[in-house]
Each structure stands twice: as structure tokens, then as C-alpha cells.
XYZ file of N, CA and C in Angstrom:
462
model
N -5.937 -49.456 -4.079
C -5.401 -50.492 -3.616
C -3.673 -50.826 -3.981
N -3.300 -51.425 -3.155
C -1.821 -52.216 -3.178
C -1.267 -52.692 -4.614
N -2.334 -52.902 -5.405
C -2.366 -54.282 -6.408
C -2.447 -53.051 -7.155
N -3.739 -51.991 -7.456
C -3.639 -51.177 -8.533
C -2.297 -50.698 -8.707
N -1.461 -50.214 -7.108
C -0.590 -49.430 -7.207
C 0.542 -50.264 -8.095
N 0.835 -51.118 -7.526
C 1.950 -52.270 -8.077
C 1.337 -52.391 -9.244
N 0.350 -52.698 -10.195
C 0.351 -53.372 -10.535
C -0.090 -52.649 -12.020
N 0.530 -51.249 -11.301
C 0.282 -50.099 -12.378
C 1.862 -49.837 -12.853
N 2.781 -50.215 -11.826
C 4.137 -50.098 -12.328
C 4.508 -51.501 -13.040
N 4.008 -52.417 -12.679
C 4.532 -53.794 -13.386
C 3.797 -53.633 -14.950
N 2.554 -53.241 -15.436
C 1.867 -52.542 -16.440
C 2.696 -51.847 -17.127
N 3.041 -51.320 -16.712
C 3.857 -49.575 -17.286
C 4.946 -49.697 -17.158
N 6.005 -50.927 -16.574
C 7.325 -51.204 -16.774
C 7.985 -50.367 -16.051
N 7.634 -50.120 -14.689
C 8.316 -49.120 -13.635
C 8.372 -47.892 -14.549
N 7.402 -47.284 -14.783
C 7.629 -45.723 -15.642
C 7.483 -45.230 -14.405
N 8.535 -43.623 -15.105
C 8.820 -42.306 -13.959
C 7.607 -42.251 -12.848
N 7.670 -42.517 -11.252
C 6.748 -41.778 -10.670
C 6.537 -40.905 -11.022
N 6.811 -39.559 -11.536
C 6.520 -38.540 -11.780
C 5.456 -38.556 -13.178
N 5.381 -39.456 -13.501
C 4.099 -39.412 -14.513
C 3.102 -40.373 -14.021
N 3.473 -40.977 -13.220
C 2.414 -41.890 -12.616
C 1.689 -41.017 -11.081
N 2.336 -39.717 -10.639
C 2.293 -39.197 -9.492
C 1.784 -40.512 -7.829
N 2.507 -40.906 -8.022
C 2.395 -42.107 -7.063
C 3.940 -41.988 -6.384
N 3.670 -42.202 -5.107
C 4.847 -42.181 -4.701
C 5.127 -43.867 -3.746
N 6.436 -44.222 -3.701
C 6.416 -46.072 -3.835
C 7.290 -45.970 -3.205
N 7.148 -45.263 -1.504
C 7.447 -45.196 -0.221
C 6.538 -45.262 0.810
N 6.620 -46.303 1.847
C 5.777 -46.465 2.789
C 5.967 -44.858 3.887
N 7.521 -44.484 4.284
C 7.416 -43.257 4.764
C 6.847 -43.277 6.102
N 6.322 -42.446 6.376
C 5.547 -42.028 7.639
C 4.979 -42.621 8.003
N 3.845 -43.316 6.697
C 2.310 -43.021 6.340
C 1.954 -44.540 6.663
N 3.100 -45.510 6.950
C 3.165 -47.147 7.501
C 2.360 -47.307 9.489
N 1.441 -47.734 9.100
C 1.094 -47.704 10.493
C 0.378 -49.722 10.132
N 1.384 -50.369 10.519
C 0.994 -51.810 10.596
C 0.175 -52.065 11.104
N -0.891 -51.893 12.171
C -1.694 -51.716 12.385
C -3.063 -52.657 11.839
N -2.629 -50.880 10.951
C -4.221 -50.540 9.725
C -3.814 -51.471 8.544
N -2.350 -51.179 8.048
C -1.610 -51.258 6.569
C -1.215 -53.512 6.342
N -1.351 -54.344 7.505
C -0.955 -55.527 7.401
C -1.886 -56.277 6.672
N -3.088 -55.450 6.919
C -4.029 -56.635 5.892
C -4.129 -56.511 4.077
N -3.333 -55.553 3.959
C -3.126 -54.960 2.652
C -1.923 -56.229 1.999
N -1.131 -57.113 3.166
C -0.006 -57.623 2.116
C -1.266 -58.785 1.535
N -2.797 -59.263 2.050
C -2.799 -60.560 0.881
C -3.281 -60.028 -0.549
N -3.648 -58.390 -0.817
C -3.427 -57.880 -2.118
C -2.003 -58.278 -2.828
N -0.934 -58.018 -2.169
C 0.262 -57.708 -2.987
C 0.870 -59.502 -3.225
N 0.041 -60.592 -2.181
C 0.417 -61.845 -2.491
C -0.737 -62.075 -3.770
N -1.506 -61.738 -3.644
C -2.334 -61.855 -5.058
C -1.374 -61.212 -6.360
N -1.390 -60.290 -6.468
C -0.007 -59.797 -7.590
C 0.787 -60.605 -7.633
N 1.628 -61.106 -5.975
C 2.539 -62.409 -6.712
C 2.188 -63.489 -7.090
N 0.851 -63.994 -7.187
C 0.893 -65.207 -7.542
C -0.085 -65.114 -9.525
N -0.135 -63.564 -9.134
C -0.544 -63.432 -10.321
C -0.135 -63.410 -11.626
N 1.383 -63.044 -11.065
C 2.491 -62.575 -12.034
C 3.612 -63.643 -12.139
N 3.490 -64.535 -11.090
C 4.156 -65.751 -11.256
C 3.322 -67.449 -11.707
N 2.650 -66.970 -11.459
C 1.766 -68.677 -11.515
C 0.726 -68.515 -12.864
N -0.173 -67.556 -13.082
C -1.096 -67.492 -13.639
C -1.255 -66.707 -14.867
N 0.500 -65.782 -15.576
C 0.651 -65.821 -16.281
C 2.062 -65.375 -16.524
N 3.188 -65.752 -17.492
C 4.224 -65.845 -17.754
C 4.549 -64.485 -17.958
N 4.954 -64.137 -16.766
C 4.875 -62.513 -17.108
C 5.742 -61.469 -17.808
N 7.213 -63.019 -17.473
C 8.302 -62.223 -18.264
C 8.655 -62.462 -20.036
N 7.642 -62.732 -20.035
C 6.984 -62.809 -21.835
C 5.843 -61.726 -22.362
N 5.542 -61.028 -21.185
C 4.746 -59.935 -21.839
C 5.591 -58.708 -21.843
N 4.476 -58.026 -22.339
C 5.029 -56.531 -22.940
C 3.756 -55.262 -23.346
N 3.989 -54.484 -22.879
C 2.867 -53.662 -22.783
C 2.613 -53.522 -24.832
N 1.186 -53.106 -25.116
C 0.537 -53.564 -26.097
C -0.589 -52.462 -26.304
N -0.335 -51.166 -26.482
C -1.338 -49.793 -26.490
C -2.397 -50.140 -27.563
N -1.454 -50.551 -28.012
C -1.836 -50.416 -30.199
C -2.978 -51.268 -30.471
N -2.910 -52.562 -29.155
C -4.446 -53.454 -29.081
C -5.683 -52.690 -28.700
N -5.071 -51.409 -28.295
C -6.389 -50.838 -27.155
C -6.905 -49.749 -28.346
N -8.493 -50.285 -28.834
C -8.575 -49.382 -30.044
C -9.511 -47.403 -29.158
N -9.934 -47.933 -28.210
C -10.958 -46.864 -27.702
C -9.674 -45.914 -26.975
N -9.682 -44.598 -26.810
C -9.028 -43.540 -26.295
C -10.236 -42.514 -25.329
N -9.512 -41.330 -24.964
C -10.478 -40.376 -24.223
C -11.099 -40.729 -22.584
N -10.375 -41.909 -22.136
C -10.652 -42.083 -21.439
C -10.214 -41.270 -20.070
N -10.543 -41.055 -19.045
C -10.604 -39.820 -17.926
C -9.511 -40.621 -17.645
N -8.654 -39.992 -16.658
C -7.435 -39.453 -16.222
C -7.597 -41.089 -14.793
N -6.682 -42.134 -15.578
C -6.599 -43.076 -14.026
C -7.947 -44.191 -14.544
N -8.505 -43.902 -15.316
C -9.445 -44.897 -15.923
C -9.145 -45.713 -17.186
N -7.883 -45.310 -17.931
C -7.720 -45.852 -19.155
C -7.496 -47.188 -19.133
N -7.544 -48.448 -19.073
C -6.957 -49.848 -19.559
C -5.661 -49.824 -19.978
N -4.950 -50.356 -19.407
C -3.461 -51.200 -19.411
C -3.118 -52.649 -20.041
N -2.718 -52.251 -21.076
C -2.688 -53.523 -22.296
C -1.417 -54.553 -22.179
N -1.008 -56.026 -21.615
C 0.355 -56.632 -22.234
C -0.190 -57.527 -23.032
N 1.100 -58.002 -23.835
C 0.727 -59.463 -24.775
C 1.538 -59.723 -24.618
N 2.088 -61.347 -25.573
C 3.382 -61.589 -25.665
C 3.292 -61.428 -26.893
N 4.550 -61.872 -27.530
C 4.945 -61.523 -28.814
C 4.116 -61.758 -30.040
N 3.483 -62.772 -30.087
C 2.413 -63.482 -30.874
C 1.160 -63.193 -30.781
N 0.867 -62.036 -29.195
C -0.192 -62.251 -29.494
C -1.152 -63.289 -28.804
N -0.886 -63.927 -28.019
C -1.777 -65.237 -27.860
C -2.164 -65.162 -26.519
N -1.578 -64.861 -25.924
C -1.768 -64.291 -24.289
C -1.998 -62.516 -24.352
N -2.755 -62.141 -24.014
C -3.354 -60.577 -23.488
C -3.671 -60.326 -22.315
N -3.324 -59.307 -21.647
C -4.121 -58.669 -19.913
C -4.142 -57.597 -19.912
N -5.351 -57.355 -19.535
C -5.603 -55.215 -19.960
C -6.359 -55.660 -18.514
N -5.090 -54.935 -17.988
C -5.755 -54.420 -16.133
C -6.644 -53.197 -16.836
N -8.135 -53.000 -15.707
C -8.920 -52.351 -15.767
C -8.959 -51.230 -14.196
N -8.014 -50.158 -14.084
C -7.145 -49.820 -12.871
C -8.725 -49.115 -12.096
N -9.588 -48.843 -12.805
C -11.544 -48.731 -12.621
C -12.235 -48.977 -12.867
N -12.010 -50.343 -13.400
C -13.647 -50.354 -14.248
C -13.736 -50.410 -15.440
N -14.561 -50.227 -16.139
C -15.173 -49.196 -17.649
C -15.008 -50.884 -18.340
N -14.858 -50.306 -19.763
C -15.039 -51.158 -20.546
C -13.453 -50.715 -21.875
N -13.411 -51.829 -22.589
C -12.191 -51.434 -23.577
C -12.426 -52.401 -25.111
N -12.237 -51.460 -25.941
C -12.290 -52.772 -27.277
C -10.534 -52.667 -27.772
N -10.638 -53.972 -28.208
C -9.234 -54.740 -28.710
C -9.175 -54.828 -30.188
N -7.765 -54.238 -30.562
C -8.084 -54.645 -31.736
C -7.207 -56.436 -32.454
N -7.891 -56.960 -31.386
C -6.826 -58.408 -32.034
C -6.591 -58.877 -33.102
N -5.091 -60.073 -32.651
C -5.455 -60.166 -34.452
C -5.877 -61.509 -35.373
N -6.512 -61.447 -36.344
C -6.454 -62.558 -36.716
C -6.063 -64.048 -36.803
N -6.941 -65.356 -36.567
C -6.079 -66.758 -36.191
C -6.459 -67.327 -35.433
N -6.719 -66.571 -34.534
C -7.152 -66.414 -33.259
C -8.332 -66.319 -32.277
N -8.626 -67.412 -31.313
C -9.725 -67.635 -31.078
C -9.848 -68.178 -29.309
N -10.393 -66.829 -28.641
C -9.476 -66.713 -27.006
C -10.634 -67.090 -26.103
N -10.191 -67.268 -25.119
C -10.918 -68.116 -23.927
C -10.441 -66.447 -23.265
N -11.875 -66.303 -22.779
C -11.237 -64.740 -21.219
C -11.848 -65.247 -20.279
N -10.910 -64.760 -18.998
C -11.536 -65.108 -17.722
C -10.512 -63.578 -16.890
N -11.478 -63.846 -15.994
C -11.596 -61.955 -15.281
C -10.965 -62.651 -13.856
N -10.108 -61.547 -13.801
C -8.860 -61.697 -12.486
C -9.646 -60.615 -11.376
N -10.320 -61.297 -9.869
C -10.318 -60.153 -9.260
C -9.403 -60.223 -8.653
N -8.651 -59.210 -8.373
C -7.857 -58.843 -7.899
C -7.938 -58.187 -6.097
N -8.745 -57.792 -5.882
C -8.989 -58.050 -4.247
C -9.158 -59.257 -3.649
N -9.456 -60.371 -4.322
C -9.955 -61.780 -4.038
C -8.994 -62.689 -4.542
N -8.165 -62.556 -5.222
C -7.378 -63.586 -5.802
C -7.999 -64.221 -6.321
N -9.014 -64.404 -7.672
C -9.857 -65.191 -8.099
C -9.387 -64.889 -9.430
N -9.574 -66.024 -10.064
C -10.145 -66.308 -11.703
C -10.942 -66.868 -11.774
N -11.830 -66.090 -12.296
C -12.879 -67.131 -13.517
C -13.082 -67.919 -14.231
N -14.232 -68.885 -14.459
C -13.675 -69.903 -15.611
C -13.649 -69.058 -16.637
N -13.383 -69.796 -17.232
C -13.247 -69.520 -19.153
C -14.171 -69.488 -19.921
N -14.316 -68.346 -20.535
C -15.822 -68.861 -21.642
C -14.816 -68.097 -23.480
N -15.594 -68.538 -23.830
C -15.506 -68.079 -25.187
C -15.697 -66.473 -25.390
N -14.534 -65.764 -25.817
C -14.333 -64.215 -26.723
C -14.925 -64.154 -27.960
N -15.490 -63.069 -27.956
C -15.850 -62.961 -29.231
C -14.931 -62.529 -30.243
N -13.870 -61.872 -31.401
C -13.516 -60.995 -31.608
C -13.175 -59.564 -31.706
N -14.505 -59.621 -31.863
C -14.988 -57.823 -31.912
C -15.592 -57.347 -30.858
N -15.543 -58.421 -29.694
C -16.372 -57.353 -28.319
C -15.728 -56.719 -27.786
N -16.410 -55.728 -27.284
C -16.317 -54.759 -25.811
C -15.954 -55.696 -24.829
N -15.116 -55.448 -24.194
C -15.091 -56.083 -22.977
C -15.535 -55.203 -21.774
N -16.827 -55.698 -21.153
C -17.152 -55.079 -19.721
C -16.123 -55.749 -18.530
N -15.966 -55.122 -17.657
C -15.492 -55.186 -16.471
C -16.274 -55.637 -15.534
N -16.293 -56.423 -14.928
C -17.386 -57.168 -13.725
C -17.610 -56.304 -12.595
N -18.697 -55.220 -11.937
C -18.882 -54.795 -10.922
C -19.893 -55.612 -10.072
N -19.479 -55.763 -8.809
C -19.962 -55.845 -7.338
C -20.807 -54.495 -7.083
N -22.064 -54.822 -7.037
C -22.920 -53.605 -6.556
C -22.581 -53.289 -5.318
N -22.447 -54.225 -4.300
C -22.371 -54.063 -2.656
C -21.043 -53.038 -2.912
N -20.102 -52.217 -3.540
C -19.300 -51.645 -3.273
C -19.187 -50.758 -4.017
N -19.207 -49.159 -3.517
C -19.657 -48.315 -3.687
C -17.909 -47.765 -4.638
N -17.159 -47.919 -4.719
C -16.139 -47.511 -5.202
C -15.877 -48.232 -6.676
N -14.977 -47.525 -8.002
C -15.087 -48.361 -8.618
C -13.299 -49.260 -8.311
N -13.771 -50.620 -9.041
C -12.992 -51.912 -8.461
C -12.169 -52.206 -9.872
N -10.928 -52.559 -9.231
C -9.761 -52.990 -10.650
C -9.911 -54.580 -10.845
N -9.909 -54.235 -11.931
C -9.678 -56.423 -12.761
C -8.988 -56.478 -13.847
N -9.095 -57.532 -14.061
C -7.737 -57.728 -15.050
C -8.882 -59.106 -15.921
N -8.081 -58.850 -17.501
C -9.009 -59.736 -18.055
C -7.977 -60.483 -18.755
N -8.012 -61.504 -18.735
C -6.890 -62.404 -19.656
C -7.702 -62.924 -21.099
N -6.892 -63.008 -21.691
C -7.404 -63.533 -23.038
C -6.127 -64.769 -23.274
N -6.228 -65.599 -23.422
C -5.927 -66.810 -23.983
C -6.108 -67.521 -25.286
N -5.217 -67.885 -26.365
C -5.761 -67.994 -27.539
C -5.771 -69.718 -26.979
N -6.958 -70.451 -28.137
C -7.329 -72.114 -27.585
C -6.071 -72.533 -28.314
N -6.381 -73.341 -27.787
C -5.168 -74.937 -28.805
C -5.980 -75.452 -29.684
N -5.139 -75.533 -30.864
C -6.279 -75.671 -32.568
C -6.445 -77.183 -32.341
């Protein structure tokens, strides 16, 4: 999805395109009659990065991810602010992740549906939890999601 491609760039800090194996041009592939509906996903990304998460305060935080050995394209991408009171984990194709979260915080977890632009209600997150990306059984392909972990106010 467009959210997936644009999200990868944001989460990886606009990494070298050759590493991502993606091309960021519409070129001759742009067919407005078919591509225009994808604009909604870009609007979801814009809203997520400007209204839901103070994106300018976030930095790549791959050290928080305990698991490794993901198949190509399946590894979650992790961002966090400086004190790790806010963490965003992008699951490009669903799946699960275990995180090494710092002691001293209790987190609320919320899932962001990238195709619908909906943020779930908050639920308490166990500090040693394995986070499983929600799935929709009516959709055959893997679905990308974002997990937000926000430290509770003391």
C-alpha cells in the first residue's frame, strides 16, 4: 500500500532507495483513474505523522526490538522519542514483536489501522508482552499496522 511505502521511508529516515528496493516515482505507471483512491492512504499517513504522533520527536530505535530473524519485508520498524515514553512500531505485513521497554513506565497500547485511518481505544500493555498485530480474516493478504505505546501519566 502507499502507506506501507511512505511509512517505510518515514520510519527508515528516507533510506537509500536501493536498500528498500522501491522506486519513488509514479513515472509511466500513474493511472489516475485507478490510483486516485490511494490518496486516502496518504491522507491517513499525513494525519498519523502530524496529528497523532509528534513525528519530529521520534527517532529509529531498532534496539528496542528483541526478536530477529524476520523474513525480508516482515521485520517491524521501531521509532521512539528520547525518553522512550512514546514508541511506534510499524508492522509492514502483520506479525508479532517483543520489545525491550525501559523500566519505570506503564504503557497504553493503541493500534492504528493504516488502510482505514482508525486508532483503536487504549488498553494497558504488559511490559514484557509480545505484541501481535491485529488481522482481518476477510482480507487475504498481510495487513500493515502501527502499534503506538504511550507512557501513562503518573
